[in-house]
């Protein structure tokens, strides 16, 4: 990859993150159905044309933002071999990683936008784990759903439960 391509990709990701964060900030005080592209663009510091260069709707912004998060997750989890997705240490890693983006997940949950999370997590599982492993895809779906739902409830409840115990419980359920 050329240096110019790297700079373009970095600028593109920065712009996409700014737009995503603008949507999240606007959702603090607005209903999702009432978001307007002009408000999002203004909050993100971009033009409407730039918004539409990347997205067709606020929904597509939130979908892409999760894909940015998942891309970072892949990079950060490379030290785990593919056969360790169900291990205790990977569950702990996943919760700690996604905790950095708790605002995103909790905002989507508050606005009843769970479909975005489940659709993108399922696509992630199929595209990044299933092709590499001889794991039944429905076991992966079950694991991804359990991990996401447990993470959301843990965050919503103020992270009161011991993460070690949650990991032990999830690991025992999925490894049966």
Coordinates of N, CA, C and O in Angstrom, one line a residue:
X1 N 0.8 -1.2 0.0 CA 0.0 0.0 0.0 C 0.9 1.2 0.0 O 1.9 1.3 0.7
X2 N 0.6 2.2 -0.8 CA 1.3 3.4 -0.9 C 1.0 4.3 0.3 O -0.1 4.3 0.9
X3 N 1.9 5.2 0.6 CA 1.7 6.2 1.7 C 0.5 7.0 1.4 O -0.3 7.3 2.4
X4 N 0.3 7.4 0.2 CA -0.9 8.2 -0.1 C -2.2 7.5 0.2 O -3.1 8.0 0.7
X5 N -2.2 6.2 -0.1 CA -3.4 5.3 0.2 C -3.6 5.2 1.7 O -4.8 5.2 2.1
X6 N -2.5 5.1 2.4 CA -2.7 5.0 3.9 C -3.3 6.3 4.4 O -4.2 6.3 5.3
X7 N -2.8 7.5 3.9 CA -3.3 8.8 4.4 C -4.8 8.9 4.0 O -5.6 9.4 4.8
X8 N -5.2 8.5 2.8 CA -6.6 8.5 2.4 C -7.4 7.7 3.3 O -8.5 8.1 3.7
X9 N -7.0 6.4 3.6 CA -7.7 5.5 4.4 C -7.8 6.1 5.8 O -8.9 5.9 6.5
X10 N -6.8 6.7 6.4 CA -6.8 7.3 7.7 C -7.8 8.4 7.7 O -8.6 8.6 8.7
X11 N -7.8 9.3 6.7 CA -8.7 10.4 6.6 C -10.2 9.9 6.5 O -11.1 10.4 7.2
X12 N -10.3 8.9 5.7 CA -11.7 8.3 5.5 C -12.2 7.7 6.9 O -13.3 8.0 7.2
X13 N -11.3 7.0 7.6 CA -11.8 6.4 8.8 C -12.0 7.5 9.9 O -13.0 7.4 10.6
X14 N -11.2 8.5 9.9 CA -11.4 9.6 10.8 C -12.8 10.3 10.5 O -13.5 10.6 11.4
X15 N -13.1 10.6 9.2 CA -14.3 11.2 8.9 C -15.5 10.3 9.3 O -16.5 10.8 9.8
X16 N -15.4 9.0 9.0 CA -16.5 8.1 9.3 C -16.7 8.0 10.8 O -17.8 7.9 11.3
X17 N -15.6 8.0 11.6 CA -15.7 8.0 13.1 C -16.4 9.3 13.6 O -17.2 9.3 14.5
X18 N -16.0 10.4 13.0 CA -16.6 11.7 13.4 C -18.1 11.7 13.1 O -18.9 12.1 13.9
X19 N -18.5 11.2 12.0 CA -19.9 11.1 11.6 C -20.6 10.1 12.6 O -21.7 10.4 13.1
X20 N -20.0 9.0 12.9 CA -20.6 8.0 13.8 C -20.7 8.6 15.2 O -21.8 8.4 15.9
X21 N -19.7 9.3 15.7 CA -19.8 9.9 17.0 C -20.8 11.0 17.0 O -21.5 11.2 18.1
X22 N -21.0 11.7 15.9 CA -22.1 12.7 15.9 C -23.4 12.1 16.0 O -24.3 12.6 16.8
X23 N -23.7 11.0 15.4 CA -25.0 10.3 15.5 C -25.2 9.9 16.9 O -26.2 10.1 17.5
X24 N -24.2 9.3 17.5 CA -24.3 8.9 18.9 C -24.6 10.1 19.9 O -25.5 10.0 20.7
X25 N -23.9 11.2 19.7 CA -24.1 12.3 20.5 C -25.6 12.9 20.3 O -26.2 13.2 21.3
X26 N -26.0 12.9 19.1 CA -27.4 13.4 18.8 C -28.4 12.5 19.4 O -29.5 12.9 19.8
X27 N -28.1 11.2 19.5 CA -29.1 10.2 20.1 C -29.2 10.4 21.6 O -30.1 9.9 22.2
X28 N -28.3 11.2 22.2 CA -28.4 11.5 23.6 C -29.7 12.3 23.9 O -30.3 12.1 25.0
X29 N -30.1 13.1 22.9 CA -31.2 14.0 23.2 C -32.3 13.9 22.1 O -33.2 14.7 22.1
X30 N -32.2 13.0 21.1 CA -33.1 12.9 20.0 C -33.6 11.4 19.8 O -32.8 10.5 20.1
X31 N -34.7 11.3 19.3 CA -35.2 9.9 18.9 C -34.5 9.6 17.6 O -34.4 10.5 16.7
X32 N -34.2 8.3 17.4 CA -33.5 7.9 16.2 C -34.3 8.3 14.9 O -33.7 8.8 14.0
X33 N -35.6 8.1 15.0 CA -36.4 8.4 13.8 C -36.5 9.9 13.4 O -36.9 10.2 12.3
X34 N -36.0 10.7 14.3 CA -36.1 12.2 14.1 C -34.7 12.8 13.7 O -34.6 14.0 13.5
X35 N -33.7 11.9 13.6 CA -32.4 12.4 13.2 C -32.4 12.9 11.8 O -33.1 12.3 10.9
X36 N -31.8 14.0 11.6 CA -31.7 14.6 10.2 C -30.2 14.7 9.8 O -29.4 15.0 10.6
X37 N -30.1 14.4 8.5 CA -28.7 14.3 7.9 C -28.0 15.7 8.1 O -26.8 15.7 8.5
X38 N -28.7 16.8 8.0 CA -28.1 18.1 8.1 C -27.6 18.3 9.5 O -26.5 18.9 9.7
X39 N -28.3 17.8 10.5 CA -27.9 17.9 11.9 C -26.6 17.1 12.2 O -25.7 17.5 12.9
X40 N -26.6 15.9 11.6 CA -25.5 14.9 11.8 C -24.3 15.6 11.1 O -23.2 15.6 11.7
X41 N -24.4 16.1 9.9 CA -23.3 16.6 9.2 C -22.7 17.8 9.9 O -21.5 18.0 10.1
X42 N -23.6 18.7 10.4 CA -23.1 19.9 11.2 C -22.4 19.4 12.4 O -21.3 20.0 12.7
X43 N -22.9 18.5 13.2 CA -22.3 18.0 14.4 C -21.0 17.4 14.1 O -20.0 17.5 14.9
X44 N -20.9 16.7 13.0 CA -19.6 16.0 12.6 C -18.6 16.9 12.0 O -17.4 16.6 11.9
X45 N -19.0 18.1 11.6 CA -18.1 19.1 11.0 C -17.8 18.7 9.6 O -16.7 19.0 9.1
X46 N -18.8 18.1 8.9 CA -18.7 17.8 7.5 C -19.9 18.3 6.7 O -20.9 18.7 7.3
X47 N -19.8 18.3 5.4 CA -20.9 18.8 4.6 C -21.9 17.6 4.4 O -21.5 16.5 4.6
X48 N -23.1 18.0 3.9 CA -24.1 16.9 3.6 C -23.5 16.1 2.5 O -23.7 14.9 2.4
X49 N -22.8 16.7 1.5 CA -22.2 15.9 0.4 C -21.2 14.9 0.9 O -21.2 13.7 0.5
X50 N -20.4 15.3 1.9 CA -19.5 14.3 2.5 C -20.2 13.2 3.2 O -19.9 12.0 3.1
X51 N -21.3 13.6 3.9 CA -22.1 12.5 4.6 C -22.6 11.5 3.6 O -22.4 10.3 3.7
X52 N -23.1 12.0 2.5 CA -23.7 11.1 1.5 C -22.6 10.4 0.6 O -22.9 9.4 0.0
X53 N -21.4 10.9 0.7 CA -20.3 10.2 0.1 C -20.0 8.9 0.8 O -19.7 7.9 0.1
X54 N -20.3 8.8 2.1 CA -20.1 7.6 2.9 C -21.3 6.8 3.2 O -21.3 5.6 3.3
X55 N -22.5 7.5 3.4 CA -23.7 6.9 3.9 C -24.9 7.3 3.2 O -25.0 8.3 2.6
X56 N -25.9 6.4 3.3 CA -27.2 6.6 2.7 C -28.2 7.1 3.8 O -29.3 7.6 3.5
X57 N -27.9 6.8 5.1 CA -28.8 7.1 6.1 C -28.1 7.0 7.5 O -27.0 6.5 7.6
X58 N -28.8 7.5 8.5 CA -28.2 7.4 9.9 C -28.0 5.9 10.3 O -27.1 5.6 11.0
X59 N -28.9 5.1 9.8 CA -28.8 3.6 10.1 C -27.5 3.1 9.6 O -26.8 2.3 10.2
X60 N -27.2 3.5 8.3 CA -25.9 3.0 7.7 C -24.7 3.5 8.5 O -23.7 2.8 8.5
X61 N -24.8 4.7 9.1 CA -23.7 5.2 9.9 C -23.5 4.3 11.1 O -22.3 3.9 11.3
X62 N -24.5 3.9 11.8 CA -24.4 3.1 12.9 C -23.8 1.7 12.6 O -23.1 1.1 13.3
X63 N -24.3 1.2 11.4 CA -23.8 -0.1 11.0 C -22.3 0.0 10.7 O -21.5 -0.9 11.1
X64 N -21.9 1.0 10.0 CA -20.5 1.2 9.6 C -19.6 1.4 10.9 O -18.5 0.9 11.0
X65 N -20.2 2.2 11.8 CA -19.4 2.4 13.1 C -19.1 1.1 13.8 O -18.0 0.9 14.3
X66 N -20.1 0.2 13.8 CA -19.8 -1.1 14.4 C -18.8 -1.9 13.6 O -17.9 -2.5 14.2
X67 N -18.8 -1.7 12.3 CA -17.7 -2.4 11.5 C -16.3 -1.8 11.8 O -15.4 -2.6 11.8
X68 N -16.3 -0.5 12.0 CA -15.0 0.1 12.4 C -14.5 -0.6 13.8 O -13.4 -0.9 13.9
X69 N -15.5 -0.7 14.7 CA -15.1 -1.3 16.0 C -14.7 -2.7 15.8 O -13.7 -3.1 16.4
X70 N -15.4 -3.5 15.0 CA -15.1 -4.9 14.8 C -13.7 -5.0 14.1 O -13.0 -6.0 14.3
X71 N -13.4 -4.1 13.2 CA -12.1 -4.2 12.5 C -10.9 -4.0 13.5 O -9.9 -4.6 13.5
X72 N -11.2 -3.0 14.5 CA -10.2 -2.8 15.5 C -10.1 -4.1 16.4 O -9.0 -4.5 16.8
X73 N -11.2 -4.7 16.7 CA -11.3 -5.9 17.5 C -10.4 -7.0 16.9 O -9.7 -7.7 17.6
X74 N -10.5 -7.1 15.6 CA -9.8 -8.2 14.8 C -8.3 -7.9 15.0 O -7.5 -8.8 15.4
X75 N -7.9 -6.7 14.9 CA -6.4 -6.3 15.0 C -6.0 -6.6 16.4 O -4.9 -7.1 16.6
X76 N -6.8 -6.2 17.4 CA -6.4 -6.4 18.8 C -6.4 -7.8 19.3 O -5.7 -8.2 20.2
X77 N -7.2 -8.6 18.6 CA -7.3 -10.0 19.1 C -6.5 -11.0 18.3 O -6.6 -12.2 18.5
X78 N -5.6 -10.5 17.5 CA -4.7 -11.4 16.7 C -3.8 -12.3 17.5 O -3.4 -13.3 17.1
X79 N -3.6 -11.9 18.8 CA -2.8 -12.8 19.6 C -3.5 -14.0 20.1 O -2.9 -14.9 20.7
X80 N -4.8 -14.1 19.8 CA -5.6 -15.3 20.1 C -5.6 -16.2 18.9 O -5.9 -15.7 17.8
X81 N -5.3 -17.4 19.1 CA -5.5 -18.3 18.0 C -6.9 -18.6 17.7 O -7.8 -18.4 18.6
X82 N -7.3 -18.9 16.5 CA -8.7 -19.0 16.1 C -9.5 -20.1 16.9 O -10.7 -20.0 17.1
X83 N -8.8 -21.0 17.5 CA -9.5 -22.0 18.2 C -9.7 -21.7 19.7 O -10.2 -22.5 20.5
X84 N -9.4 -20.4 20.0 CA -9.6 -20.0 21.4 C -10.7 -19.0 21.6 O -10.7 -18.3 22.6
X85 N -11.5 -18.8 20.6 CA -12.6 -17.8 20.8 C -13.5 -18.1 22.0 O -14.1 -17.2 22.5
X86 N -13.7 -19.4 22.3 CA -14.6 -19.8 23.4 C -13.9 -19.8 24.8 O -14.5 -20.1 25.7
X87 N -12.6 -19.5 24.8 CA -11.9 -19.6 26.1 C -12.2 -18.5 27.0 O -12.5 -17.3 26.6
X88 N -12.0 -18.7 28.3 CA -12.1 -17.8 29.4 C -11.4 -16.5 29.1 O -11.9 -15.4 29.2
X89 N -10.1 -16.6 28.7 CA -9.3 -15.4 28.5 C -9.8 -14.6 27.3 O -9.7 -13.3 27.3
X90 N -10.4 -15.2 26.3 CA -10.9 -14.4 25.2 C -12.2 -13.7 25.5 O -12.5 -12.6 25.1
X91 N -13.0 -14.4 26.4 CA -14.2 -13.7 26.8 C -13.9 -12.5 27.6 O -14.5 -11.4 27.4
X92 N -12.9 -12.6 28.5 CA -12.5 -11.4 29.3 C -12.0 -10.4 28.4 O -12.3 -9.2 28.5
X93 N -11.1 -10.7 27.4 CA -10.6 -9.8 26.5 C -11.7 -9.1 25.7 O -11.7 -7.9 25.6
X94 N -12.7 -9.8 25.3 CA -13.8 -9.3 24.5 C -14.6 -8.3 25.3 O -14.9 -7.2 24.8
X95 N -14.9 -8.6 26.6 CA -15.7 -7.7 27.4 C -14.9 -6.4 27.6 O -15.4 -5.3 27.5
X96 N -13.6 -6.5 27.9 CA -12.8 -5.4 28.2 C -12.6 -4.5 26.9 O -12.6 -3.3 27.0
X97 N -12.5 -5.2 25.7 CA -12.3 -4.4 24.5 C -13.6 -3.7 24.2 O -13.6 -2.5 24.0
X98 N -14.8 -4.3 24.2 CA -16.0 -3.7 23.9 C -16.5 -2.7 24.9 O -17.3 -1.8 24.6
X99 N -15.9 -2.8 26.2 CA -16.2 -1.8 27.2 C -15.8 -0.4 26.8 O -16.4 0.6 27.2
X100 N -14.7 -0.3 26.0 CA -14.3 1.0 25.5 C -15.3 1.6 24.6 O -15.3 2.9 24.4
X101 N -16.2 0.8 24.0 CA -17.3 1.4 23.2 C -18.7 1.2 23.8 O -19.7 1.1 23.1
X102 N -18.7 1.2 25.1 CA -19.9 0.9 25.9 C -21.0 2.0 25.5 O -22.2 1.6 25.3
X103 N -20.6 3.2 25.2 CA -21.5 4.3 24.9 C -22.3 3.9 23.6 O -23.5 4.1 23.5
X104 N -21.5 3.4 22.6 CA -22.2 3.0 21.3 C -23.2 1.9 21.6 O -24.3 2.0 21.2
X105 N -22.8 0.8 22.3 CA -23.7 -0.3 22.5 C -24.9 0.1 23.4 O -26.0 -0.3 23.0
X106 N -24.7 0.8 24.4 CA -25.8 1.2 25.3 C -26.7 2.2 24.6 O -28.0 2.1 24.8
X107 N -26.2 3.1 23.7 CA -27.1 4.0 22.9 C -27.9 3.2 22.0 O -29.2 3.4 21.9
X108 N -27.4 2.2 21.3 CA -28.2 1.4 20.4 C -29.2 0.6 21.1 O -30.4 0.5 20.7
X109 N -28.9 0.1 22.3 CA -29.8 -0.6 23.1 C -30.9 0.3 23.6 O -32.1 -0.1 23.5
X110 N -30.6 1.5 24.1 CA -31.6 2.4 24.5 C -32.6 2.8 23.4 O -33.8 3.0 23.7
X111 N -32.1 2.8 22.2 CA -33.0 3.2 21.1 C -33.6 2.0 20.4 O -34.1 2.1 19.3
X112 N -33.5 0.8 21.0 CA -34.1 -0.4 20.4 C -33.5 -0.7 19.1 O -34.2 -1.2 18.2
X113 N -32.2 -0.5 18.9 CA -31.6 -0.8 17.6 C -30.7 -2.0 17.7 O -29.6 -2.1 17.1
X114 N -31.2 -3.0 18.4 CA -30.4 -4.3 18.6 C -30.2 -5.0 17.2 O -29.2 -5.7 17.1
X115 N -31.0 -4.8 16.3 CA -30.9 -5.5 15.0 C -29.5 -5.1 14.4 O -28.9 -6.0 13.8
X116 N -29.1 -3.9 14.5 CA -27.8 -3.5 13.9 C -26.7 -4.3 14.6 O -25.8 -4.9 13.9
X117 N -26.7 -4.5 15.9 CA -25.7 -5.2 16.6 C -25.7 -6.7 16.2 O -24.7 -7.2 15.8
X118 N -26.9 -7.3 16.2 CA -26.9 -8.7 15.9 C -26.6 -9.0 14.4 O -25.9 -10.0 14.1
X119 N -27.1 -8.2 13.5 CA -26.8 -8.4 12.1 C -25.3 -8.3 11.8 O -24.7 -9.2 11.1
X120 N -24.7 -7.3 12.4 CA -23.2 -7.1 12.1 C -22.4 -8.1 12.8 O -21.4 -8.6 12.3
X121 N -22.8 -8.5 14.0 CA -22.0 -9.5 14.8 C -22.1 -10.9 14.0 O -21.2 -11.6 13.9
X122 N -23.3 -11.2 13.6 CA -23.5 -12.4 12.8 C -22.7 -12.4 11.5 O -22.0 -13.4 11.2
X123 N -22.6 -11.3 10.8 CA -21.8 -11.2 9.6 C -20.3 -11.3 10.0 O -19.6 -12.0 9.2
X124 N -19.9 -10.7 11.1 CA -18.5 -10.8 11.5 C -18.2 -12.3 11.8 O -17.1 -12.8 11.3
X125 N -19.0 -13.0 12.5 CA -18.8 -14.4 12.8 C -18.6 -15.2 11.5 O -17.7 -16.0 11.4
X126 N -19.5 -15.0 10.6 CA -19.5 -15.8 9.3 C -18.2 -15.4 8.5 O -17.6 -16.3 7.9
X127 N -17.9 -14.1 8.4 CA -16.8 -13.7 7.6 C -15.4 -13.9 8.2 O -14.5 -14.0 7.4
X128 N -15.3 -13.8 9.5 CA -14.0 -13.8 10.1 C -13.7 -15.1 10.9 O -12.5 -15.3 11.2
X129 N -14.6 -15.8 11.3 CA -14.4 -17.0 12.2 C -14.8 -18.2 11.5 O -14.0 -19.1 11.3
X130 N -16.0 -18.3 11.0 CA -16.5 -19.5 10.4 C -15.7 -20.1 9.2 O -15.4 -21.2 9.2
X131 N -15.2 -19.2 8.3 CA -14.5 -19.8 7.1 C -13.2 -20.4 7.6 O -12.7 -21.3 6.9
X132 N -12.6 -20.0 8.7 CA -11.3 -20.5 9.1 C -11.4 -21.7 10.0 O -10.4 -22.3 10.3
X133 N -12.6 -22.0 10.5 CA -12.7 -23.0 11.5 C -13.7 -24.1 11.1 O -14.6 -23.8 10.3
X134 N -13.6 -25.2 11.7 CA -14.5 -26.3 11.5 C -15.5 -26.3 12.6 O -15.8 -27.3 13.3
X135 N -16.1 -25.1 12.9 CA -17.0 -24.9 14.0 C -18.4 -24.7 13.3 O -18.6 -24.0 12.4
X136 N -19.4 -25.4 13.9 CA -20.7 -25.3 13.4 C -21.2 -23.8 13.5 O -21.0 -23.2 14.5
X137 N -21.7 -23.3 12.4 CA -22.0 -21.9 12.4 C -23.1 -21.5 13.4 O -23.1 -20.4 14.0
X138 N -24.0 -22.4 13.8 CA -25.0 -22.1 14.8 C -24.4 -22.0 16.2 O -24.9 -21.3 17.0
X139 N -23.3 -22.8 16.4 CA -22.6 -22.6 17.7 C -22.0 -21.2 17.8 O -22.1 -20.6 18.8
X140 N -21.5 -20.8 16.7 CA -20.9 -19.4 16.6 C -22.0 -18.4 16.8 O -21.8 -17.4 17.5
X141 N -23.1 -18.5 16.2 CA -24.2 -17.6 16.4 C -24.6 -17.6 17.8 O -24.9 -16.5 18.4
X142 N -24.8 -18.7 18.4 CA -25.2 -18.8 19.8 C -24.2 -18.1 20.7 O -24.5 -17.4 21.6
X143 N -22.9 -18.4 20.5 CA -21.8 -17.8 21.3 C -21.8 -16.3 21.1 O -21.8 -15.5 22.1
X144 N -21.9 -15.8 19.9 CA -21.9 -14.4 19.6 C -23.1 -13.7 20.3 O -22.9 -12.6 20.9
X145 N -24.2 -14.3 20.1 CA -25.4 -13.7 20.8 C -25.4 -13.7 22.3 O -25.7 -12.7 22.9
X146 N -24.8 -14.8 22.8 CA -24.7 -14.9 24.3 C -23.7 -13.8 24.8 O -23.9 -13.2 25.8
X147 N -22.6 -13.7 24.1 CA -21.6 -12.7 24.4 C -22.1 -11.3 24.4 O -22.0 -10.5 25.3
X148 N -22.8 -11.0 23.3 CA -23.4 -9.7 23.1 C -24.4 -9.4 24.1 O -24.4 -8.3 24.8
X149 N -25.4 -10.3 24.3 CA -26.5 -10.0 25.3 C -25.9 -9.9 26.7 O -26.4 -9.0 27.5
X150 N -25.0 -10.8 27.1 CA -24.4 -10.8 28.4 C -23.7 -9.5 28.6 O -23.8 -8.8 29.7
X151 N -22.9 -9.1 27.6 CA -22.1 -7.8 27.7 C -23.1 -6.6 27.9 O -22.9 -5.8 28.7
X152 N -24.2 -6.6 27.1 CA -25.1 -5.5 27.2 C -25.7 -5.4 28.6 O -25.8 -4.3 29.2
X153 N -26.2 -6.5 29.1 CA -26.8 -6.6 30.4 C -25.8 -6.2 31.5 O -26.1 -5.5 32.5
X154 N -24.5 -6.6 31.4 CA -23.5 -6.3 32.3 C -23.3 -4.8 32.3 O -23.2 -4.2 33.4
X155 N -23.2 -4.2 31.1 CA -23.0 -2.7 31.0 C -24.2 -2.0 31.6 O -24.1 -1.1 32.4
X156 N -25.5 -2.4 31.2 CA -26.7 -1.8 31.7 C -26.8 -1.8 33.2 O -27.4 -0.9 33.8
X157 N -26.3 -2.9 33.8 CA -26.4 -3.1 35.2 C -25.2 -2.4 36.0 O -25.1 -2.6 37.2
X158 N -24.4 -1.6 35.3 CA -23.3 -0.9 35.9 C -22.1 -1.8 36.2 O -21.3 -1.4 37.1
X159 N -22.0 -2.9 35.5 CA -20.8 -3.8 35.6 C -20.6 -4.2 37.1 O -19.4 -4.3 37.5
X160 N -21.6 -4.5 37.8 CA -21.6 -4.9 39.2 C -21.0 -6.3 39.4 O -20.4 -6.6 40.3
X161 N -21.4 -7.2 38.4 CA -21.0 -8.6 38.5 C -19.5 -8.8 38.2 O -18.9 -8.0 37.4
X162 N -18.9 -9.7 38.8 CA -17.5 -10.0 38.6 C -17.3 -10.6 37.2 O -17.9 -11.6 36.8
X163 N -16.4 -10.0 36.4 CA -16.2 -10.4 35.0 C -15.6 -11.8 35.0 O -15.9 -12.5 34.1
X164 N -14.8 -12.1 35.9 CA -14.2 -13.5 35.9 C -15.3 -14.5 36.0 O -15.3 -15.5 35.3
X165 N -16.3 -14.3 36.9 CA -17.4 -15.2 37.1 C -18.3 -15.3 35.8 O -18.7 -16.4 35.4
X166 N -18.5 -14.2 35.2 CA -19.3 -14.1 34.0 C -18.6 -15.0 32.9 O -19.2 -15.8 32.2
X167 N -17.2 -14.8 32.8 CA -16.5 -15.5 31.8 C -16.5 -17.0 32.1 O -16.7 -17.8 31.1
X168 N -16.4 -17.4 33.3 CA -16.5 -18.9 33.7 C -17.9 -19.4 33.3 O -18.0 -20.5 32.7
X169 N -18.9 -18.6 33.6 CA -20.3 -19.1 33.2 C -20.5 -19.2 31.7 O -20.9 -20.3 31.2
X170 N -20.1 -18.2 31.0 CA -20.2 -18.3 29.5 C -19.4 -19.4 28.9 O -19.8 -20.1 28.0
X171 N -18.2 -19.6 29.4 CA -17.3 -20.6 28.9 C -17.9 -22.0 29.1 O -17.9 -22.9 28.3
X172 N -18.5 -22.2 30.3 CA -19.1 -23.5 30.7 C -20.3 -23.8 29.8 O -20.6 -24.9 29.4
X173 N -21.1 -22.7 29.5 CA -22.3 -22.9 28.7 C -21.9 -23.3 27.3 O -22.5 -24.2 26.7
X174 N -21.0 -22.6 26.7 CA -20.7 -22.7 25.3 C -19.8 -24.0 25.0 O -19.9 -24.6 24.0
X175 N -19.1 -24.4 26.0 CA -18.2 -25.6 25.8 C -18.9 -26.9 26.1 O -18.3 -28.0 25.9
X176 N -20.2 -26.9 26.5 CA -20.9 -28.1 26.7 C -21.1 -28.9 25.4 O -21.3 -28.4 24.4

